mmCIF file of C-alpha atoms in Angstrom:
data_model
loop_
_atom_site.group_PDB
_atom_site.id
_atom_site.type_symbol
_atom_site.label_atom_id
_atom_site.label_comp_id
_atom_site.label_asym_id
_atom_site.label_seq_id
_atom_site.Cartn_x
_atom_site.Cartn_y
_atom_site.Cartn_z
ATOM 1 C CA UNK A 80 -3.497 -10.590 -41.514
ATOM 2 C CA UNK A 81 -0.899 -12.862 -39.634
ATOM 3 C CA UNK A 82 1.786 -14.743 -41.214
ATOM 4 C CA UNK A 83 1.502 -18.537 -40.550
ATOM 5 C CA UNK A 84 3.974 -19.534 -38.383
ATOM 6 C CA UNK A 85 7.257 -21.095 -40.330
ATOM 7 C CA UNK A 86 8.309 -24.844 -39.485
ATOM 8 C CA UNK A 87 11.347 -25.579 -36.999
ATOM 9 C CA UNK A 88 14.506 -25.612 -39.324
ATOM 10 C CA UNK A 89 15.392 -29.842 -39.269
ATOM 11 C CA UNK A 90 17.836 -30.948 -37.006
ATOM 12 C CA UNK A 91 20.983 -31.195 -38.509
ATOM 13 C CA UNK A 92 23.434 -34.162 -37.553
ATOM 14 C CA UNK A 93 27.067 -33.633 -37.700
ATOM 15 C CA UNK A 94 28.959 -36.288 -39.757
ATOM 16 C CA UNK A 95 30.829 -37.897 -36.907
ATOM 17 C CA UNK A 96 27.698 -38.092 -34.750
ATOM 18 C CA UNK A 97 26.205 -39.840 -37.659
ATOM 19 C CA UNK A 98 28.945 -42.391 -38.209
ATOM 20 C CA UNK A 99 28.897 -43.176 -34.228
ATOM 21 C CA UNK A 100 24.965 -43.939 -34.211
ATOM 22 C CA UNK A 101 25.082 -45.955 -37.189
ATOM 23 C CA UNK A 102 28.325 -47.870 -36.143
ATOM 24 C CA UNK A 103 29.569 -47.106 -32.737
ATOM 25 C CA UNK A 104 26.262 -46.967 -30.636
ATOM 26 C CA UNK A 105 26.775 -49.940 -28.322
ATOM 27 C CA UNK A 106 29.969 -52.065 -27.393
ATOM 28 C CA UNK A 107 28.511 -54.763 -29.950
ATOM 29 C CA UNK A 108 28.063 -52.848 -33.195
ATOM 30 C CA UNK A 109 31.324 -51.402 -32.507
ATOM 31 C CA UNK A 110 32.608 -54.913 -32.409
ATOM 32 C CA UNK A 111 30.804 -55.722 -35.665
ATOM 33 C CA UNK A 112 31.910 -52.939 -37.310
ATOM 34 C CA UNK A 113 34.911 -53.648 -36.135
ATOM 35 C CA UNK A 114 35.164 -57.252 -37.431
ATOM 36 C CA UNK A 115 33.851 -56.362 -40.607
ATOM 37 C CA UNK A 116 36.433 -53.850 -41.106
ATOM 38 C CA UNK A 117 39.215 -56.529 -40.574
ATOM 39 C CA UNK A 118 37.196 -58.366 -42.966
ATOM 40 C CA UNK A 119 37.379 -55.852 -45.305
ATOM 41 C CA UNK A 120 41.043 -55.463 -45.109
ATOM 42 C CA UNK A 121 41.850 -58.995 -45.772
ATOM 43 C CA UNK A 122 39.370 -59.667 -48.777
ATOM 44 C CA UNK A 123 39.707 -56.407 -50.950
ATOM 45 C CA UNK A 124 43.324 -56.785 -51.248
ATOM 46 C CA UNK A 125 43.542 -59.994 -51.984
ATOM 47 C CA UNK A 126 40.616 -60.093 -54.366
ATOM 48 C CA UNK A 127 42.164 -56.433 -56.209
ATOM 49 C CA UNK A 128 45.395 -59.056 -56.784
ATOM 50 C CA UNK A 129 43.188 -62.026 -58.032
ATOM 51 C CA UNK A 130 40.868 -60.135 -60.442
ATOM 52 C CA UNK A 131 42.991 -57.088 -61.436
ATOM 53 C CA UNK A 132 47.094 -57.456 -60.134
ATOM 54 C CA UNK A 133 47.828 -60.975 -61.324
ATOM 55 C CA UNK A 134 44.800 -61.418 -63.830
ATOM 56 C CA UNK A 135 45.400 -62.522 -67.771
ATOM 57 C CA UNK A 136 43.504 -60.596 -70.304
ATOM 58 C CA UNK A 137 43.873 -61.613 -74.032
ATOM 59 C CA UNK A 138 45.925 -62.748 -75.799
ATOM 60 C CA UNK A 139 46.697 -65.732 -73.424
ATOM 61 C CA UNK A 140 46.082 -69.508 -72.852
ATOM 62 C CA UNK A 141 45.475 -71.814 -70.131
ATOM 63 C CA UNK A 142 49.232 -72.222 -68.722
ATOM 64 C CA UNK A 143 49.749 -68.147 -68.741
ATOM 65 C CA UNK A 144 46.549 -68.058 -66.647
ATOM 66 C CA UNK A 145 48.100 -70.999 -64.607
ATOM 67 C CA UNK A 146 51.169 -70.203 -64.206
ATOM 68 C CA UNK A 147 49.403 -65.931 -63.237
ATOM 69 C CA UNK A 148 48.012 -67.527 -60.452
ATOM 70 C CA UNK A 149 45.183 -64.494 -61.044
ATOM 71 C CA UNK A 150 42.018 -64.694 -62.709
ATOM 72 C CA UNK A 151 41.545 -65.539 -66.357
ATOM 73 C CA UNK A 152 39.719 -62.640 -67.987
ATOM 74 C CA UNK A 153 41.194 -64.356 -71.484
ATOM 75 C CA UNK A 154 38.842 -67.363 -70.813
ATOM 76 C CA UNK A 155 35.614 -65.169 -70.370
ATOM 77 C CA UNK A 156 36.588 -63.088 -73.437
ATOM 78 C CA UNK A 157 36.814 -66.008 -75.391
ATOM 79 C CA UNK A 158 34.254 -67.850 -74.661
ATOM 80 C CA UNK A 159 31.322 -65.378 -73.172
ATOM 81 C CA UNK A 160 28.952 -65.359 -75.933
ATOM 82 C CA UNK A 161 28.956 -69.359 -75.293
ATOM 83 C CA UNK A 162 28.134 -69.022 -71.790
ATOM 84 C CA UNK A 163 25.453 -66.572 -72.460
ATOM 85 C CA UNK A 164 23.557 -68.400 -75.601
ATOM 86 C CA UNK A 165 24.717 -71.907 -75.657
ATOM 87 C CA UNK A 166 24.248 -74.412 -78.394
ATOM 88 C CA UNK A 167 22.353 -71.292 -80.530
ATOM 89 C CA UNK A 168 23.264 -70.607 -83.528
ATOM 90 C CA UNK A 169 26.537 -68.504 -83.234
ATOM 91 C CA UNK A 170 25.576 -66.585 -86.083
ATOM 92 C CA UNK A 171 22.496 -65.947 -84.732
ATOM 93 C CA UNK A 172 23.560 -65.003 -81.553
ATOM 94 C CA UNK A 173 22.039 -61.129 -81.919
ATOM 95 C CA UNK A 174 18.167 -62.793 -81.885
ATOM 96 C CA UNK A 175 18.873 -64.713 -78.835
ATOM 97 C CA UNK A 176 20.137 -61.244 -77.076
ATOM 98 C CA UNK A 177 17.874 -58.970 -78.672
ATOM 99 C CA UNK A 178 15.383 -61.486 -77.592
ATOM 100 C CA UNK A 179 16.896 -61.174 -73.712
ATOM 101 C CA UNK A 180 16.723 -57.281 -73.887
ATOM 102 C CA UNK A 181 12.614 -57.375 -74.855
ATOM 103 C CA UNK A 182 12.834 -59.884 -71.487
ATOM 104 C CA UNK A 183 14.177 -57.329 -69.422
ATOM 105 C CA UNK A 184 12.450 -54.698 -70.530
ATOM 106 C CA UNK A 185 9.027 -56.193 -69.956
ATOM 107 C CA UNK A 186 10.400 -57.405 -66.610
ATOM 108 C CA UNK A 187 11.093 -53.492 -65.833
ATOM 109 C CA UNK A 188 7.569 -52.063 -67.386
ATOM 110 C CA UNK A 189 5.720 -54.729 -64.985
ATOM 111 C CA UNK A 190 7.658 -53.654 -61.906
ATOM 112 C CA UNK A 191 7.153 -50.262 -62.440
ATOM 113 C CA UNK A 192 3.480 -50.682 -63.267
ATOM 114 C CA UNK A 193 3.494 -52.051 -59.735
ATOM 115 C CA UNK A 194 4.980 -49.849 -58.124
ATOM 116 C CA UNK A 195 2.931 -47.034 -59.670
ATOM 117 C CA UNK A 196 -0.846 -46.554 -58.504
ATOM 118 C CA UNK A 197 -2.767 -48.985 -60.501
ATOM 119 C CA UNK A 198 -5.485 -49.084 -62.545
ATOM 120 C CA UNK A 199 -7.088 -51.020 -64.953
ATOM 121 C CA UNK A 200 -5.766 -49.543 -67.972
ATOM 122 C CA UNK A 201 -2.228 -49.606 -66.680
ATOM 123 C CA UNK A 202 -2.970 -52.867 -66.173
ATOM 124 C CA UNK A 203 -4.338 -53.791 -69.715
ATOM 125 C CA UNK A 204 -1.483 -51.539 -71.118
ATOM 126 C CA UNK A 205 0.798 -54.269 -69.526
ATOM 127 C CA UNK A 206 -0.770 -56.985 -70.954
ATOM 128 C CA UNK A 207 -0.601 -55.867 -73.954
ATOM 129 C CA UNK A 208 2.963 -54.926 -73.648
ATOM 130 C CA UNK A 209 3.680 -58.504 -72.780
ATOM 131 C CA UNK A 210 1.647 -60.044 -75.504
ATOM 132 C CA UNK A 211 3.644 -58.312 -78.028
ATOM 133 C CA UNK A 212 6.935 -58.545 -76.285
ATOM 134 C CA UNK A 213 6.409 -62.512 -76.243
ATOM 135 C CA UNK A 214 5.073 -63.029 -79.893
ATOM 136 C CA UNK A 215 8.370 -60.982 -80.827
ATOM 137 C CA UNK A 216 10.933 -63.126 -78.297
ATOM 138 C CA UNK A 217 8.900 -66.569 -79.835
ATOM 139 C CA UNK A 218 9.753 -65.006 -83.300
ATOM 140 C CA UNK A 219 13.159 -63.897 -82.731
ATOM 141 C CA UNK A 220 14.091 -67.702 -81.394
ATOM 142 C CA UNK A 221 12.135 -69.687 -82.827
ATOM 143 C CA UNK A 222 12.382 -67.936 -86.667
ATOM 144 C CA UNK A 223 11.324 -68.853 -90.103
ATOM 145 C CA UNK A 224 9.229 -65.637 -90.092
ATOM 146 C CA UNK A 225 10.791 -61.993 -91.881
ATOM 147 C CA UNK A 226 13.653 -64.331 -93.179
ATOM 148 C CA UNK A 227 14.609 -65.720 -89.954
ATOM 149 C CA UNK A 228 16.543 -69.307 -89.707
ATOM 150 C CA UNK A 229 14.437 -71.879 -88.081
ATOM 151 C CA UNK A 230 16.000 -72.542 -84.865
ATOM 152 C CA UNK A 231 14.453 -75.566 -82.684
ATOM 153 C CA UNK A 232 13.880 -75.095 -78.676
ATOM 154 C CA UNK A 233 16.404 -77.913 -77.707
ATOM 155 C CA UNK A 234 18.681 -75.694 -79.343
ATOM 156 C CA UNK A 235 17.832 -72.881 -76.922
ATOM 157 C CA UNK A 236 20.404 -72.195 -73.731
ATOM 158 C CA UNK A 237 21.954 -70.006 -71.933
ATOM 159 C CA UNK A 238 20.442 -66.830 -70.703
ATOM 160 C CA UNK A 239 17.568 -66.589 -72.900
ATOM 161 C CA UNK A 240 16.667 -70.021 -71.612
ATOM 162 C CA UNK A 241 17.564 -68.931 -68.032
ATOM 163 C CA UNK A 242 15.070 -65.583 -68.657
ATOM 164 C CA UNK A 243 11.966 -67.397 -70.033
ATOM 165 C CA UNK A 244 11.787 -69.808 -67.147
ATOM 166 C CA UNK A 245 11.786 -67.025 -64.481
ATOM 167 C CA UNK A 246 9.801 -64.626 -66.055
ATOM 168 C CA UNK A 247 7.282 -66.677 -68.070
ATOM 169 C CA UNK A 248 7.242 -69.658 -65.638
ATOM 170 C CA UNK A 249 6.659 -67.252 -62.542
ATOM 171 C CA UNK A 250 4.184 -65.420 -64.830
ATOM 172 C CA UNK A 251 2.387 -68.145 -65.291
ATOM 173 C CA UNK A 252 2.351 -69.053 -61.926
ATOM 174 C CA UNK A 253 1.280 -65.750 -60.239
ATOM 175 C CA UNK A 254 -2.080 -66.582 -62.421
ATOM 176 C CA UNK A 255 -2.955 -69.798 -60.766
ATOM 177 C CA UNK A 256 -1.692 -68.373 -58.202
ATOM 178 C CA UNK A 257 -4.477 -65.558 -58.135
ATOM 179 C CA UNK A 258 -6.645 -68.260 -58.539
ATOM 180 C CA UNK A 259 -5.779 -70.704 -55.786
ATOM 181 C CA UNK A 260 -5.339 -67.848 -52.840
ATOM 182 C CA UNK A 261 -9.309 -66.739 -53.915
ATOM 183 C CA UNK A 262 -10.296 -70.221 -54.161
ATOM 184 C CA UNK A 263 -8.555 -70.943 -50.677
ATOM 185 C CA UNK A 264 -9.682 -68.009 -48.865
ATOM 186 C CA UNK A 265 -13.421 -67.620 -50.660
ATOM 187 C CA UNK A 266 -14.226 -70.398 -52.283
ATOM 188 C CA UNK A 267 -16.819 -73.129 -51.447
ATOM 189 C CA UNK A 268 -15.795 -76.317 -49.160
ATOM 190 C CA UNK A 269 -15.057 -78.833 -52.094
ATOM 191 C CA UNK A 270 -12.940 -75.833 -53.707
ATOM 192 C CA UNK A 271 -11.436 -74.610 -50.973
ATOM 193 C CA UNK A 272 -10.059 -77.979 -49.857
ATOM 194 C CA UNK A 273 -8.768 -79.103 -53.492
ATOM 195 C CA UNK A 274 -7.134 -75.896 -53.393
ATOM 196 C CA UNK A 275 -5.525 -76.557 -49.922
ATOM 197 C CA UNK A 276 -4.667 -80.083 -51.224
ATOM 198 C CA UNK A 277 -3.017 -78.541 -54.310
ATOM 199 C CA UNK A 278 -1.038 -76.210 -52.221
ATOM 200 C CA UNK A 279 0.214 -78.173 -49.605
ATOM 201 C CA UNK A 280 1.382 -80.925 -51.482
ATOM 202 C CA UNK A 281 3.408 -78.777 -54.120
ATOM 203 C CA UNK A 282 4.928 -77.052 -51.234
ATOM 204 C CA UNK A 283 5.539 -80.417 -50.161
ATOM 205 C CA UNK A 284 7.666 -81.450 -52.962
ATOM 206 C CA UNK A 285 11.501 -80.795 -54.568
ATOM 207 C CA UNK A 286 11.198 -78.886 -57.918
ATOM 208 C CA UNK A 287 13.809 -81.442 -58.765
ATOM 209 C CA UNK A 288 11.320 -83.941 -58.719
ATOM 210 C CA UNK A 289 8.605 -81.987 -61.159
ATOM 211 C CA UNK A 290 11.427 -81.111 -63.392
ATOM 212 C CA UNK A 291 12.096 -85.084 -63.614
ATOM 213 C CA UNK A 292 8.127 -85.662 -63.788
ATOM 214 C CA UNK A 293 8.090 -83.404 -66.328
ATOM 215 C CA UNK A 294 11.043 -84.616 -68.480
ATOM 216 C CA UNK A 295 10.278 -88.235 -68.151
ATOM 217 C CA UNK A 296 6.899 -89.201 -66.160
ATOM 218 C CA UNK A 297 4.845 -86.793 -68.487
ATOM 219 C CA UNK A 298 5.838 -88.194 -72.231
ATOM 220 C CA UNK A 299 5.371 -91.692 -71.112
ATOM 221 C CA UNK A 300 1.270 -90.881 -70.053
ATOM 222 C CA UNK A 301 0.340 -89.059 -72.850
ATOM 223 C CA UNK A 302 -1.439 -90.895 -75.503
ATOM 224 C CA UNK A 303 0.533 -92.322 -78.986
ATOM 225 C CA UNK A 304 1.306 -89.399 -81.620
ATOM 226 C CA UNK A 305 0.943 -86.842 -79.210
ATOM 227 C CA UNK A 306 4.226 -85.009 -78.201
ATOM 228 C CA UNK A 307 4.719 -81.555 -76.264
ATOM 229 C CA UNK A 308 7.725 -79.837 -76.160
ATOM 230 C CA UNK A 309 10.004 -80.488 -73.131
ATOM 231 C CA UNK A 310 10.711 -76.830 -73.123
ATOM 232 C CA UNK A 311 6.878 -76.208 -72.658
ATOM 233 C CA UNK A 312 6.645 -79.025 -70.186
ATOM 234 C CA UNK A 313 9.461 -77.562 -67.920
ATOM 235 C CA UNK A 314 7.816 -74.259 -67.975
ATOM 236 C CA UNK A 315 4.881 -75.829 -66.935
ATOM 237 C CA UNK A 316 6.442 -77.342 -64.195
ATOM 238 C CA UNK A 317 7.566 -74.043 -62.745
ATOM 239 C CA UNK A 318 4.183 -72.531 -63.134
ATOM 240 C CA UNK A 319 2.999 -75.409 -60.929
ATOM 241 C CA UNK A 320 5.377 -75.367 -58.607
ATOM 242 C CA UNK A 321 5.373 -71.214 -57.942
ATOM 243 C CA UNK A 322 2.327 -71.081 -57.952
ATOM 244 C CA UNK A 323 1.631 -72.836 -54.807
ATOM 245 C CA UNK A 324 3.959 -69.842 -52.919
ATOM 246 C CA UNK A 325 2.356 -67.422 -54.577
ATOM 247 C CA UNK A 326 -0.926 -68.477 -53.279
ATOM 248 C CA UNK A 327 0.157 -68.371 -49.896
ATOM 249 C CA UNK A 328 1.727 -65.310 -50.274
ATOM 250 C CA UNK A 329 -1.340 -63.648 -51.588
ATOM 251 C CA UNK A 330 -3.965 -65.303 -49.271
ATOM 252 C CA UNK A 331 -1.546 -63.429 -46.592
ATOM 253 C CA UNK A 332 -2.632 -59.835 -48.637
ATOM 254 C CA UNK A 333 -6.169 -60.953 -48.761
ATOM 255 C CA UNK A 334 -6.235 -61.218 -45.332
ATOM 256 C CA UNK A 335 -4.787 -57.755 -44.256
ATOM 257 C CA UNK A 336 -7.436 -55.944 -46.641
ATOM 258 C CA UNK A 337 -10.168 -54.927 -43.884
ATOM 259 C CA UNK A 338 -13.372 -56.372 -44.134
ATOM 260 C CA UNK A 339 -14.700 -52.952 -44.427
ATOM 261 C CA UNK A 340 -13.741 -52.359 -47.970
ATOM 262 C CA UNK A 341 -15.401 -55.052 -49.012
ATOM 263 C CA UNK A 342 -18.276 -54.113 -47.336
ATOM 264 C CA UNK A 343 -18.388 -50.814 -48.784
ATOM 265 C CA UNK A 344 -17.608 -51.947 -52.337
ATOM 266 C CA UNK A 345 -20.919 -54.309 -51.778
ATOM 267 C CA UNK A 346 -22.869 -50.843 -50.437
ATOM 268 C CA UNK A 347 -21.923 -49.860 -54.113
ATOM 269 C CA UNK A 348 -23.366 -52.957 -55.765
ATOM 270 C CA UNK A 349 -20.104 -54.070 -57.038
ATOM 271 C CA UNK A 350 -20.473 -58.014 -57.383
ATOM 272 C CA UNK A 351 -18.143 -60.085 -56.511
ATOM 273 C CA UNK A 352 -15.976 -60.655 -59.253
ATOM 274 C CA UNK A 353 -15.293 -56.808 -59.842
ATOM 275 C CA UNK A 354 -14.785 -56.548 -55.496
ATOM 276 C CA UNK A 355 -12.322 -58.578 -56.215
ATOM 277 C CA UNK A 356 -10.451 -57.078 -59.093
ATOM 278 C CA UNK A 357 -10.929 -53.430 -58.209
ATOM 279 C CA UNK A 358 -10.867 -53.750 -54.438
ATOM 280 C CA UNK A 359 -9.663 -55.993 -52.821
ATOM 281 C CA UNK A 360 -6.891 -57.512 -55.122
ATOM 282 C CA UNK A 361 -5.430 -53.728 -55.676
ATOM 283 C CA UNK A 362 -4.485 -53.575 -52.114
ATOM 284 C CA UNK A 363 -3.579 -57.199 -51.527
ATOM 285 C CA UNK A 364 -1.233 -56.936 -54.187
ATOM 286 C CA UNK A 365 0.476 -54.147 -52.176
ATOM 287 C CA UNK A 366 1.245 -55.741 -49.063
ATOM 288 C CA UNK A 367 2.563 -58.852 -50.854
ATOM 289 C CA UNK A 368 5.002 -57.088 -53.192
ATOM 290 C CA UNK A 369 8.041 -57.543 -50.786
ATOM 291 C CA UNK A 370 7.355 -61.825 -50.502
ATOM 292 C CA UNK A 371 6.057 -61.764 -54.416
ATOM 293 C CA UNK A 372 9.624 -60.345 -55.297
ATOM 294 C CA UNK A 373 11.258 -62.551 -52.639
ATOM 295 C CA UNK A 374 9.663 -65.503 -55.064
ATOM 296 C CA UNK A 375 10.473 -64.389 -57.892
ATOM 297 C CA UNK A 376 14.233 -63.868 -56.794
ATOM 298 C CA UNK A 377 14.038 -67.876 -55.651
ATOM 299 C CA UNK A 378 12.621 -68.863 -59.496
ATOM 300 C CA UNK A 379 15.059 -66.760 -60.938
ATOM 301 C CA UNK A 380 18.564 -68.871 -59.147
ATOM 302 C CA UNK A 381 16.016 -72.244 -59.241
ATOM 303 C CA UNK A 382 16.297 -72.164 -63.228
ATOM 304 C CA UNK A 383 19.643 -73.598 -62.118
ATOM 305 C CA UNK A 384 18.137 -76.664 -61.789
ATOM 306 C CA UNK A 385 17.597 -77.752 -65.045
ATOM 307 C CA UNK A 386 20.650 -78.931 -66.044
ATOM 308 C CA UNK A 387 19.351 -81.928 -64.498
ATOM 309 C CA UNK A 388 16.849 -82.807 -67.062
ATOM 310 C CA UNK A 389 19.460 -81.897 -69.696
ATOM 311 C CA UNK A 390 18.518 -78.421 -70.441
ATOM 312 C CA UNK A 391 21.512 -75.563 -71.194
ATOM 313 C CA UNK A 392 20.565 -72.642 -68.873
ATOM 314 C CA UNK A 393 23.427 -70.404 -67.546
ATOM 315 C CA UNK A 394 24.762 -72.863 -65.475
ATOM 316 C CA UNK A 395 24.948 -75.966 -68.539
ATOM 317 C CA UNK A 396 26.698 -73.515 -70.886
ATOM 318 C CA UNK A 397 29.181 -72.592 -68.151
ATOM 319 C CA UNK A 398 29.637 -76.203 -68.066
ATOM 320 C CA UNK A 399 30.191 -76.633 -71.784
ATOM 321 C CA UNK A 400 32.457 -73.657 -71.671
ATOM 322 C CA UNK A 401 34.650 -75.283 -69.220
ATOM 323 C CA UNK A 402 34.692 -78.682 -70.747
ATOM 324 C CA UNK A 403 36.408 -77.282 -73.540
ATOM 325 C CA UNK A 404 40.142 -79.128 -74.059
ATOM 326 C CA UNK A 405 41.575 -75.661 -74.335
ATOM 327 C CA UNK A 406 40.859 -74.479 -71.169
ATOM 328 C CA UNK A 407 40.646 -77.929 -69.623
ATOM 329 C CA UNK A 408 41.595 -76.912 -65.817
ATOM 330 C CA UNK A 409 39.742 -73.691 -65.330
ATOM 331 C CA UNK A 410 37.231 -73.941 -62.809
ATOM 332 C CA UNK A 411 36.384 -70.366 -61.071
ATOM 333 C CA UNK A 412 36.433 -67.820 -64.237
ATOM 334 C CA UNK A 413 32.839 -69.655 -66.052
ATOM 335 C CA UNK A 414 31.399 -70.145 -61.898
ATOM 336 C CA UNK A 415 32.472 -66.465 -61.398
ATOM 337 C CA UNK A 416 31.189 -65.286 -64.110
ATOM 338 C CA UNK A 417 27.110 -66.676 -64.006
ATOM 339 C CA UNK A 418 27.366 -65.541 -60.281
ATOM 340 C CA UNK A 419 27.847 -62.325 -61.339
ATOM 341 C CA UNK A 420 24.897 -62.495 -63.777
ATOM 342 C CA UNK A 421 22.716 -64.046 -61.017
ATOM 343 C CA UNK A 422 23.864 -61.573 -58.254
ATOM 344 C CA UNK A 423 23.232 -58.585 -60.263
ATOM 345 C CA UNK A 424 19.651 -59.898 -61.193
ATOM 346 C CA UNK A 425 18.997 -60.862 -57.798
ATOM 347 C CA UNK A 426 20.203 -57.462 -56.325
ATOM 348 C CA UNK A 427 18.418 -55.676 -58.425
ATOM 349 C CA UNK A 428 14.878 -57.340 -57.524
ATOM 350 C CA UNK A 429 16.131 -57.038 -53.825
ATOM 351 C CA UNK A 430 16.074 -53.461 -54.391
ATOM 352 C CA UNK A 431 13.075 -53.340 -56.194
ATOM 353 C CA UNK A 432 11.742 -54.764 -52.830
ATOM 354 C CA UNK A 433 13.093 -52.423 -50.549
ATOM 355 C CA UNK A 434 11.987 -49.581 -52.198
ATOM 356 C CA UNK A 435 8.675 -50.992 -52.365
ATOM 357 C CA UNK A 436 8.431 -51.580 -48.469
ATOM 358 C CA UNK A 437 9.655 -47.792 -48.175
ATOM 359 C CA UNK A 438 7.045 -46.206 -50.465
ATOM 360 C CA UNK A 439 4.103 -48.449 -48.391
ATOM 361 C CA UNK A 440 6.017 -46.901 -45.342
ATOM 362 C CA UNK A 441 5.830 -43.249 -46.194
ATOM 363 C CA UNK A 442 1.947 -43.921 -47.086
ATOM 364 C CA UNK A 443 1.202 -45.565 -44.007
ATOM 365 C CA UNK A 444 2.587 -42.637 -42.290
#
């Protein structure tokens, strides 16, 4: 009996041969890598002297931070918890966090369900993971249940406020989303051409001007004695406006599934409704990942916006926090600060992306 032949040992790739194709390979990535080096040279000192050499921790007030010239860590110990929750109860502060950590953690469990093989019960298992996760954030801010303090929704801000638009509003919207890129690709003429109409005109539009629609247009149409929240009318607003990407996005994915699946799943006697949900929506979902997350990193900085219709997100509490008469004159440490939140959330989806695109890569290989 002969041994199987053994596999050529990898090619190994010496360190400096490595750092030459990567940087060095042509006369224009060495000037780029070049350039960015210089970059690099001027920016990282200067910034280790702004946030670290000449900085001001605590104890100190606005003219030591001045007169420093560096940044004012003092300011952002003082007045983070501000920033972050807003005109929430201070004393109350833990709900609105604990409330932000259930966020995040549903936000993970989705991506991870989608990035794992799916299947129907992973899929109900997320469901019901953010049925529950929502009932306890709506307890934990709204309150007056297990000896909570009532707390009313204009009195929501900050990142809590920041974290339901994105994730519910976006949630919301990769639902009609679903529906519209089915009904646009599938659906019968009069269907198909609302659904085109629907798209194209809220791809058409500023979110600006839904916010405002929302906020002002909305209250004045409905009829006497009836009244919905502006919090729930701004959420529906993002919904509506997402939505209309989404579809797009995911009439690209129902496109690249081959018209050969379907016609085997028909072979099988699947109707169309369960084609759709165990075929061919699977693997649409797949290639669209990458552009779904690119979305959902756009609704995530686009909460910005709100401060516009008077709501506190990140960006209205940094505000406050600035406003205040004793730190009148800072303007960087409260900007620096959100950016830091929104980069890190951003980044992180980004990543979530790539690693996406490189698992479809190694099973298209």
């Amino acid at each position: 009996m002969t041994a199987s032949p053994r596999p050529p040992p990898a090619l190994r790739i010496a360190p400096l041969q490595r750092v030459r194709s990567l940087f060095f390979a042509s006369a224009p990535n060495a000037l780029a890598t070049l350039l960015m080096l210089w970059l690099l040279w001027q920016i990282v000192p200067a910034a280790w002297r702004y946030f670290v050499t000449d900085a001001m921790t605590a104890p100190a007030d606005i003219k030591q931070c001045v007169q420093a010239g560096g940044f004012c860590w003092s300011f952002v110990q003082d007045r983070w918890r501000q920033i972050l929750f807003g005109t929430f109860p201070y004393t109350e502060h833990w709900r609105a966090g604990l409330a932000c950590v259930v966020f995040l953690s549903l936000i993970v469990v989705t991506l991870l369900a989608l990035g794992a093989p799916t299947g129907r019960r992973r899929l109900r298992l997320v469901g019901l993971a953010w049925a529950a996760g929502l009932a306890l954030i709506a307890a934990l801010m709204y309150g007056g249940v297990f000896g909570l303090v009532p707390v009313q929704s204009r009195l929501w801000a900050g990142l809590p406020l920041t974290l339901m638009l994105a994730a519910v509003g976006t949630g919301l919207g990769f639902v009609l989303g679903v529906a519209l890129a089915l009904a646009r690709r599938e659906g019968p003429p009069l269907i198909r051409w609302l659904a085109v109409a629907y798209i194209e005109f809220l791809r058409g539009v500023p979110l600006i001007s839904l916010l405002f629609v929302a906020s002002i247009l909305l209250p004045l149409l409905l009829p006497p004695g009836v009244d919905v929240d502006k919090l729930v009318r701004t959420l529906l607003a993002f919904a509506l406006f997402f939505a209309a990407y989404m579809a797009e996005a995911l009439r690209g994915g129902l496109a690249a599934v081959p018209q050969g699946q379907k016609d085997a799943a028909a072979a099988l006697g699947l109707g169309w409704w369960r084609m759709q949900w165990l075929v061919v929506m699977p693997q649409a979902l797949r290639v669209v990942v990458p552009s779904l997350v690119n979305i959902f990193i756009a609704a995530f900085k686009d909460t910005s916006l709100v401060v516009v219709i008077s709501m506190m997100d990140l960006l209205g509490t940094a505000n406050i926090a600035r406003s205040d008469a004793a730190w009148w004159g800072l303007y960087i440490e409260p900007y620096v600060f959100i950016g830091a939140i929104y980069l890190c959330g951003c980044t992180a989806m980004a990543a979530y992306s790539r690693h996406i695109e490189r698992r479809m890569a190694k099973g298209a290989a």
